[in-house]
Protein backbone atom coordinates (compact mmCIF):
# COMPACT_ATOMS: atom_id res chain seq x y z
CA UNK A 1 -5.48 8.18 -3.73
CA UNK A 2 -7.13 11.25 -5.22
CA UNK A 3 -10.51 9.71 -4.41
CA UNK A 4 -9.75 9.50 -0.69
CA UNK A 5 -7.19 12.21 0.06
CA UNK A 6 -8.70 15.32 1.63
CA UNK A 7 -7.80 18.23 -0.62
CA UNK A 8 -4.94 18.15 -3.10
CA UNK A 9 -2.37 15.38 -2.46
CA UNK A 10 1.34 16.17 -2.45
CA UNK A 11 2.90 15.81 -5.89
CA UNK A 12 5.12 12.98 -4.61
CA UNK A 13 1.96 11.03 -3.70
CA UNK A 14 0.69 11.09 -7.26
CA UNK A 15 3.88 11.27 -9.31
CA UNK A 16 3.95 9.38 -12.61
CA UNK A 17 5.62 5.95 -12.37
CA UNK A 18 8.65 7.16 -14.35
CA UNK A 19 9.21 9.98 -11.83
CA UNK A 20 8.82 7.75 -8.78
CA UNK A 21 12.10 6.98 -6.99
CA UNK A 22 13.63 3.58 -7.81
CA UNK A 23 13.33 2.30 -4.22
CA UNK A 24 9.63 3.14 -4.21
CA UNK A 25 9.01 1.40 -7.53
CA UNK A 26 10.83 -1.68 -6.21
CA UNK A 27 8.79 -1.57 -3.00
CA UNK A 28 5.50 -1.17 -4.87
CA UNK A 29 6.36 -4.09 -7.17
CA UNK A 30 7.24 -6.24 -4.14
CA UNK A 31 3.95 -5.41 -2.41
CA UNK A 32 2.02 -6.15 -5.60
CA UNK A 33 3.77 -9.53 -5.80
CA UNK A 34 2.97 -10.25 -2.16
CA UNK A 35 -0.71 -9.51 -2.75
CA UNK A 36 -0.76 -11.75 -5.83
CA UNK A 37 1.00 -14.55 -3.97
CA UNK A 38 -1.36 -14.19 -1.01
CA UNK A 39 -4.40 -14.46 -3.26
CA UNK A 40 -2.93 -17.47 -5.06
CA UNK A 41 -1.86 -19.40 -1.93
CA UNK A 42 -5.31 -18.84 -0.43
CA UNK A 43 -6.81 -20.56 -3.45
CA UNK A 44 -8.54 -17.29 -4.30
CA UNK A 45 -10.27 -17.13 -0.94
CA UNK A 46 -8.43 -13.97 0.10
CA UNK A 47 -11.16 -12.23 -1.88
CA UNK A 48 -13.45 -13.01 1.07
CA UNK A 49 -11.47 -10.75 3.37
CA UNK A 50 -13.10 -7.53 4.51
CA UNK A 51 -11.88 -4.27 3.01
CA UNK A 52 -10.26 -3.51 6.33
CA UNK A 53 -8.36 -6.82 6.30
CA UNK A 54 -7.23 -6.24 2.72
CA UNK A 55 -5.97 -2.78 3.57
CA UNK A 56 -4.16 -4.04 6.67
CA UNK A 57 -2.35 -6.62 4.56
CA UNK A 58 -1.14 -3.95 2.13
CA UNK A 59 -0.08 -1.65 4.97
CA UNK A 60 1.91 -4.42 6.67
CA UNK A 61 3.64 -5.38 3.41
CA UNK A 62 4.49 -1.72 2.79
CA UNK A 63 5.91 -1.26 6.29
CA UNK A 64 8.23 -4.21 5.71
CA UNK A 65 9.43 -2.55 2.49
CA UNK A 66 10.05 0.73 4.29
CA UNK A 67 12.22 -1.10 6.82
CA UNK A 68 14.06 -2.79 3.95
CA UNK A 69 14.90 0.52 2.29
CA UNK A 70 15.46 2.78 5.31
CA UNK A 71 17.62 2.14 8.36
CA UNK A 72 15.69 4.52 10.62
CA UNK A 73 12.38 5.44 8.95
CA UNK A 74 10.22 8.26 10.25
CA UNK A 75 7.57 6.92 12.65
CA UNK A 76 4.80 8.03 10.30
CA UNK A 77 6.21 5.79 7.55
CA UNK A 78 5.83 2.70 9.72
CA UNK A 79 2.67 3.63 11.60
CA UNK A 80 0.31 0.87 12.68
CA UNK A 81 -3.00 0.50 10.84
CA UNK A 82 -5.04 2.19 13.56
CA UNK A 83 -2.73 5.21 13.42
CA UNK A 84 -3.03 5.72 9.65
CA UNK A 85 -5.31 8.44 8.34
CA UNK A 86 -8.59 7.25 6.84
CA UNK A 87 -7.49 8.23 3.32
CA UNK A 88 -4.43 5.99 3.61
CA UNK A 89 -6.44 3.03 4.89
CA UNK A 90 -8.92 3.40 2.03
CA UNK A 91 -6.11 3.73 -0.52
CA UNK A 92 -4.43 0.57 0.81
CA UNK A 93 -7.70 -1.36 0.50
CA UNK A 94 -8.09 -0.02 -3.06
CA UNK A 95 -4.59 -1.27 -3.88
CA UNK A 96 -5.42 -4.80 -2.73
CA UNK A 97 -8.69 -4.79 -4.69
CA UNK A 98 -6.98 -3.49 -7.85
CA UNK A 99 -4.44 -6.32 -7.71
CA UNK A 100 -7.24 -8.75 -6.88
CA UNK A 101 -9.11 -7.75 -10.04
CA UNK A 102 -5.98 -8.29 -12.14
CA UNK A 103 -5.33 -11.83 -10.87
C-alpha cells in the first residue's frame, strides 16, 4: 500500500495485524484463501492473468466480504473496479501476486 498510496496512508490502512479489527482479519484471510483456491483450481494458470485481472479478482472477493460483514456498507467500500483509485487497484494486484508467490 505505501508504495502506491499518494502521500501518507491513514493509520487504519497500515495498522499491524494484531491491531486490525477481527472482522477485517477474517475477511483478509478469506480473500487470501479464495486467491489460493483460484490459483489451484486453475492448475496454476491463473498466473497468466494480467495484473488488472488479478486486481479485479481481489477487489471482487473483498467486496463480497464487506457485504458479509456489513448490512449497509458505504458505497466507497463496495465500489466497482473502475471506480477505485489507482493506488487501490495497484494494491489489489500486489495482493494477488504476493499470494501467488507463496503458493
